[in-house]
Structure formats: C-alpha cells, structure tokens
Short mmCIF file of C-alpha atoms and ligand atoms in Angstrom, two decimals:
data_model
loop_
_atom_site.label_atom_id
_atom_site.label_comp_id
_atom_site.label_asym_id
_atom_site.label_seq_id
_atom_site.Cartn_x
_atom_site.Cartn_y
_atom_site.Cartn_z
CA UNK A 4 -5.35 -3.70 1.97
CA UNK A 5 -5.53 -0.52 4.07
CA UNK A 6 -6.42 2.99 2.38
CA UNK A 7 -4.14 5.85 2.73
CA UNK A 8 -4.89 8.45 5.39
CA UNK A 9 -6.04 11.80 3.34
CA UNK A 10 -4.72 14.70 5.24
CA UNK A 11 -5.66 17.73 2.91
CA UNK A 12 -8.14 19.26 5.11
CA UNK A 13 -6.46 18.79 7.90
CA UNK A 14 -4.75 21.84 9.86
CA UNK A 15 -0.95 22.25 9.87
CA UNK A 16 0.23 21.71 13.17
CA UNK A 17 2.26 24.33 15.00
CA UNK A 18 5.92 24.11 15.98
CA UNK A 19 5.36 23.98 19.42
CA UNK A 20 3.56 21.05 20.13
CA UNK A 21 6.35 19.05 19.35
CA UNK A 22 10.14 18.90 19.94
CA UNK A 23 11.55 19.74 16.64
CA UNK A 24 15.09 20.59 16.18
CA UNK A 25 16.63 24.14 16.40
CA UNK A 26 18.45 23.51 12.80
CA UNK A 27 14.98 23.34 10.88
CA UNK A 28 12.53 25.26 13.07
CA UNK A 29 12.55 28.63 11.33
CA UNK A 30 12.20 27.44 7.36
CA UNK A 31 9.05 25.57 8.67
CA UNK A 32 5.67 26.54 8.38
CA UNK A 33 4.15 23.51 10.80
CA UNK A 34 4.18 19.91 10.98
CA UNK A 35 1.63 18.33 8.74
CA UNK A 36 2.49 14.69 9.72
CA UNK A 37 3.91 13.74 12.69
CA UNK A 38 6.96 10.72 13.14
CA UNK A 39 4.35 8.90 15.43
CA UNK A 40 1.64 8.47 13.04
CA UNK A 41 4.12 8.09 9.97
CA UNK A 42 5.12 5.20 12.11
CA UNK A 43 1.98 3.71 12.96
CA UNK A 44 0.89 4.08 9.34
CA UNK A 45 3.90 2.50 8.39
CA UNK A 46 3.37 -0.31 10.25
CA UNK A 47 0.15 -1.36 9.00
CA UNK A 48 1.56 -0.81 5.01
CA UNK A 49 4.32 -3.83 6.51
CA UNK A 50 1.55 -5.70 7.26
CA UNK A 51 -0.78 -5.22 4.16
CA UNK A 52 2.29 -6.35 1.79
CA UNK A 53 3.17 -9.04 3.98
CA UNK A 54 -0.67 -10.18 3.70
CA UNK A 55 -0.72 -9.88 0.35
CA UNK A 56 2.91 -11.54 -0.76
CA UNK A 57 2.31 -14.77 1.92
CA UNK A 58 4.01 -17.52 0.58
CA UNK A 59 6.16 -15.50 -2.48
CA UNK A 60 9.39 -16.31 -2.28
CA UNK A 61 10.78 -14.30 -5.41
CA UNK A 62 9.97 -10.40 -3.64
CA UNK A 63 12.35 -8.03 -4.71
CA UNK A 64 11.93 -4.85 -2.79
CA UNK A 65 13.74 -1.74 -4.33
CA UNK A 66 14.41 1.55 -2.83
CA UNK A 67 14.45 4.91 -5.12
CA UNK A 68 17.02 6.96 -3.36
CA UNK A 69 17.30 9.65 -1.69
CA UNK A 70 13.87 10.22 -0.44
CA UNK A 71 12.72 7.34 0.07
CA UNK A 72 15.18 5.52 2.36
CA UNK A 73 14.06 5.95 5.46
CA UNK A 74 10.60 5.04 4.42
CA UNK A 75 12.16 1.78 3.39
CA UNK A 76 13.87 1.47 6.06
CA UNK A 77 11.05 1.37 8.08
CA UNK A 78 8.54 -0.50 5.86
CA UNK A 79 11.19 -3.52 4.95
CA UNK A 80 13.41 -3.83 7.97
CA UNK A 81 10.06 -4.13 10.27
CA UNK A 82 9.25 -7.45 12.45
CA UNK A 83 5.25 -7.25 10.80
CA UNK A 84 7.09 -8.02 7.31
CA UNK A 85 6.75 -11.75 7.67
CA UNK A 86 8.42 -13.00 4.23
CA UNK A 87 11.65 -13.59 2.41
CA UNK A 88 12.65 -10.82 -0.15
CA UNK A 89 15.47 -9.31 -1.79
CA UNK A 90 17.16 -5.84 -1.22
CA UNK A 91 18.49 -3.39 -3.75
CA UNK A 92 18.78 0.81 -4.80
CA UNK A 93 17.90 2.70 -7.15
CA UNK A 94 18.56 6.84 -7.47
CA UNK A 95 16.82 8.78 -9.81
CA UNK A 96 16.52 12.63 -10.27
CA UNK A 97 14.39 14.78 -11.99
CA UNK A 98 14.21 18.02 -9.11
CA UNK A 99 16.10 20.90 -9.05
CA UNK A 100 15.12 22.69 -6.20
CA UNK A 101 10.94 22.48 -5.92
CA UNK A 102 10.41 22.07 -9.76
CA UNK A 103 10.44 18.89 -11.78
CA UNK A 104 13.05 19.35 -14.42
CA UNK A 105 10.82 16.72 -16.56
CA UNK A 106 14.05 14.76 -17.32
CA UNK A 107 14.26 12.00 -15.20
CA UNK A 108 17.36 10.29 -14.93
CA UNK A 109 17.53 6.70 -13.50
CA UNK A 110 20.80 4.97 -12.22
CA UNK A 111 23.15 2.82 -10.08
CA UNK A 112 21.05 -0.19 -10.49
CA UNK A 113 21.83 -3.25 -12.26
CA UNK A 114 18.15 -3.92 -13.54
CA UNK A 115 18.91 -7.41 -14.58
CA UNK A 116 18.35 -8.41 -10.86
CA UNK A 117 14.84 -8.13 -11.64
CA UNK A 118 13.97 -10.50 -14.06
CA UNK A 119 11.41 -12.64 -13.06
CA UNK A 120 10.74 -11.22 -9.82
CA UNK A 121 7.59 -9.70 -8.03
CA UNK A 122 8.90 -5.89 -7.56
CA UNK A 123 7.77 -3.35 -5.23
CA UNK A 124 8.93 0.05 -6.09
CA UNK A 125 9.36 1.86 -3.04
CA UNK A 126 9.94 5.86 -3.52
CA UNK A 127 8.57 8.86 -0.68
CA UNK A 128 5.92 10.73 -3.06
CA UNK A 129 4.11 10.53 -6.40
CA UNK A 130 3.77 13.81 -6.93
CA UNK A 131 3.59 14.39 -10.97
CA UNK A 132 4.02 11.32 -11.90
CA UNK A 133 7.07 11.66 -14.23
CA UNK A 134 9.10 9.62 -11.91
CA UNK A 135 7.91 6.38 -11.54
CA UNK A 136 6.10 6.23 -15.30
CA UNK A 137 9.68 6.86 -16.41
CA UNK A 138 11.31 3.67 -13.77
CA UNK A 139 7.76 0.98 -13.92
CA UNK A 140 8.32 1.43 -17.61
CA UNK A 141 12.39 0.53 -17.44
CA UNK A 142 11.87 -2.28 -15.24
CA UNK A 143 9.03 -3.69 -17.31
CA UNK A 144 12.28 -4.19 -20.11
CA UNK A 145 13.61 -6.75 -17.71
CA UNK A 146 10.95 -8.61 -17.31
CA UNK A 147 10.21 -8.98 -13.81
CA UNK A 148 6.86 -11.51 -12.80
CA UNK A 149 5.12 -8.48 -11.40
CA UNK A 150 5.51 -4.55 -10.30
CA UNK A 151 3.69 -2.59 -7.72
CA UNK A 152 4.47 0.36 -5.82
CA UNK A 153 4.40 1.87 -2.48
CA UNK A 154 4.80 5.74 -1.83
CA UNK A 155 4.39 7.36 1.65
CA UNK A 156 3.12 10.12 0.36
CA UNK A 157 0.76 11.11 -2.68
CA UNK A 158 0.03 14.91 -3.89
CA UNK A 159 -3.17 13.86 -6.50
CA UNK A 160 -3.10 17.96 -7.00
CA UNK A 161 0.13 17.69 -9.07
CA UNK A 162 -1.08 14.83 -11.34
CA UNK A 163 0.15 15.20 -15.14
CA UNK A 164 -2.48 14.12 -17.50
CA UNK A 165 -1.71 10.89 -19.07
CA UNK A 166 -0.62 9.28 -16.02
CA UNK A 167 -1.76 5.80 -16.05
CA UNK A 168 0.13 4.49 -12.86
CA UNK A 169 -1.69 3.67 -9.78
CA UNK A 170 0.44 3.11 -6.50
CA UNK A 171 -1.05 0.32 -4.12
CA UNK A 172 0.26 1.22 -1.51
CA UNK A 173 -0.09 4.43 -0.15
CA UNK A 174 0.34 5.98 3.41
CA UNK A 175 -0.71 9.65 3.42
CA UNK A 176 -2.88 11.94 0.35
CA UNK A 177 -1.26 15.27 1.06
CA UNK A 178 -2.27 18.79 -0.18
CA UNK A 179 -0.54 20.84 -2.82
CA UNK A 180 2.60 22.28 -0.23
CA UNK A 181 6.17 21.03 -0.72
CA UNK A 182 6.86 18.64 2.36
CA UNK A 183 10.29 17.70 3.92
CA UNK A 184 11.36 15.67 6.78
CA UNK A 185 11.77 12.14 6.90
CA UNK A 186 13.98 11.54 4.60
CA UNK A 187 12.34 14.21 2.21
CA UNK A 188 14.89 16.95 0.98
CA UNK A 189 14.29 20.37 -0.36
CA UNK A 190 17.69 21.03 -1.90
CA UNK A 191 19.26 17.67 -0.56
CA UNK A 192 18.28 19.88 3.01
CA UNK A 193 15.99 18.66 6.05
CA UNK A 194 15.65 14.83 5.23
CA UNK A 195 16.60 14.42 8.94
CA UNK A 196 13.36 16.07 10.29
CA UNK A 197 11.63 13.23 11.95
CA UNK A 198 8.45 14.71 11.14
CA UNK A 199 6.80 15.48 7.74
CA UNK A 200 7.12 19.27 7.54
CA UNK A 201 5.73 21.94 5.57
CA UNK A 202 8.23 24.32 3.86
CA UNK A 203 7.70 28.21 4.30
CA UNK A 204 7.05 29.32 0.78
CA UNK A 205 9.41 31.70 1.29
CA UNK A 206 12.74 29.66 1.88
CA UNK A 207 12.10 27.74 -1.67
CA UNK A 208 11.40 30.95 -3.64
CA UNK A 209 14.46 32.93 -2.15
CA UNK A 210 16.80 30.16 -3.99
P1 IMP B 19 7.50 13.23 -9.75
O1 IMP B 19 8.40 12.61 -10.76
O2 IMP B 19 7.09 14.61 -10.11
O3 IMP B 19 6.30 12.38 -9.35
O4 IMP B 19 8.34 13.51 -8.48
C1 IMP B 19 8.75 12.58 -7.63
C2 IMP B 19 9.97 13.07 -6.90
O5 IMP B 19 9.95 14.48 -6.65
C3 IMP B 19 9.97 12.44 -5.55
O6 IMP B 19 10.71 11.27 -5.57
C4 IMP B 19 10.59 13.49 -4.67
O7 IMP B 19 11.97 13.28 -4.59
C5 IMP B 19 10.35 14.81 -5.34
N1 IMP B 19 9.27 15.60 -4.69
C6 IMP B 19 8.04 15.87 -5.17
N2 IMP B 19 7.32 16.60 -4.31
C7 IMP B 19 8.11 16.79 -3.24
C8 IMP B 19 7.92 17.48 -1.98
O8 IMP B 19 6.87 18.05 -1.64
N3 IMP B 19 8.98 17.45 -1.13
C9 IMP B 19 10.16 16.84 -1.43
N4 IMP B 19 10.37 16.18 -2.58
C10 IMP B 19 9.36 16.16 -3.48
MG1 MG B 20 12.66 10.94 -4.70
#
C-alpha cells in the first residue's frame, strides 16, 4: 500500500500558473493541490485497494456525501479498480460554515446493506475526527465482515484527542488551512474547482 503524499511544507501555488475559473479566482489564496496530481494520486489509491481486495467478492464501497463524491467518483468508477463491489451514499453533516458543530448527523442510508460486507468508507478529509468515529461506529451495529477507510485528504493538525481511527487509505497530509475544490465546499460553495484550493481567510471570517 502506497503512503499519502505530505504537502505541509510545501508552497501554495499561485493563481496564475494554472487556468482556474473566473467564478472562484478572487476568494482564493493559491492552489495547494493541483487536479493533475489529485488524479495521478488517485489512481494509484485504485490500484492499492484493488491489490489488496483481489479475489473479495462481498466489497461494499460507500460514499459520504457531499464532499466526497467526486473523489469517489474517481477512485471507484476507474479501469485500475479490477474487482466486483457494491455502490451506495451516505450524507452526513456536522459543518456550519468552517467550524465543526460537534453534532454529527448521519442519514439517507439504509445501513442494513452492510451486513456482512467488507466496507470502505470513502469521505474527502479527516479533519477532527468527529465524523467518521461517529459513522465506523454506526456501521459496526450492522455488522459488516470488515471496515476501512479512504480520505483524500488528512489535516493531522485538527486531530481531537481520543481519536482512535486510522484511515488506510490516504492521498494527501495537508496543513492546517481550510481547502475547497474538488468536490470540497465552503458553505456548499466551490466544490466545482478542479483543483484543491486554499480559502482566503478572509472570505470564511466575513460570513
Ligand atoms: P470532521 O468530522 O471534523 O473530521 O470533519 C469532516 C468533515 O468536515 C469533512 O467531511 C468535510 O466535509 C468537512 N471539512 C473539514 N475540513 C474541511 C476543509 O478544509 N474544507 C472543506 N471541508 C472541510
Ligand atoms: Mg464531508
């Protein structure tokens, strides 16, 4: 299995290297990943779960909406993932602007579809952690065969204490800014930024 790419001391880049849309230029600080190497990252995440599931034929592979669809998307509907699984949605929500709310709430998913299945939670970030302690431990209920997970994105920084999940599989270990773009929102705004942009501080503390 491949280890995420750790990007925290790594520069933001500036808007003008790359074509980036009118509509979200001016709330952005820089691009701190761009769509080509979220795809080739991607890519090779397809490939490490299709290593390590050969032969399973009970995968269930569910999506935590919003954020994380076109990450699924791309990881599930991709030629390197070489095995049978199952499809399915989940939507929780915990954010109210850039602050967890602490609540999370978890629904439109009949969680009886997992039982006895080898899950993979797929969801854009594990940022505090509240999210996915609060959905691995509702799933567990159902009792699927196994449950992993697989984030994009990981800010360590933001960490509650006590958290005692541990994604597999991870694409990118991202510094303490609020990121948007591909398919991550700030406000339900900019998930169609093809790049992984950084937020000016100033257009999340103005709302
Ligand atoms: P957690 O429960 O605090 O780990 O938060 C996870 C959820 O918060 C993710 O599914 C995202 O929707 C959202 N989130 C956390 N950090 C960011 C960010 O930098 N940009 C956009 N959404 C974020
Ligand atoms: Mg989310």
């Amino acid at each position: 299995m491949s280890k995420p790419i750790d990007v925290r001391n790594m520069n933001i880049i500036d808007l003008e290297h790359y074509f980036v849309s009118q509509v979200y230029k001016e709330d952005l600080l820089g691009i701190l990943i761009s769509k080509g190497q979220i795809k080739s990252r991607v890519d090779k995440i397809a490939e490490d779960i299709s290593k390590d599931y050969d032969k399973v034929d009970n995968l269930f592979a569910l999506c935590v909406l919003d954020g994380a669809m076109r990450f699924y998307n791309d990881l599930f509907f991709n030629e390197r993932m070489n095995l049978p699984f199952q499809i399915g949605t989940c939507r929780t929500s915990s954010y109210s602007g850039t602050e967890s709310t602490g609540d999370v709430k978890i629904a439109s998913f009949n969680f009886n579809r997992l039982a006895g299945k080898k899950v993979i939670v797929v969801e854009d970030i594990f940022d505090t952690g509240r999210t996915l302690t609060a959905l691995t431990k509702q799933i567990e209920e159902y009792k699927p065969q196994s449950i992993e997970i697989a984030c994009l994105l990981d800010k360590p920084e933001r960490r509650l204490s006590g958290v005692d999940i541990k994604p597999k599989y991870v694409g990118f270990i991202i510094p303490d800014n609020f990121v948007v773009g591909y398919g991550l929102d700030f406000n339900d705004q900019y998930r169609g930024l093809q790049h992984l942009g950084v937020l000016k501080e100033e257009v999340y503390k103005k709302k």
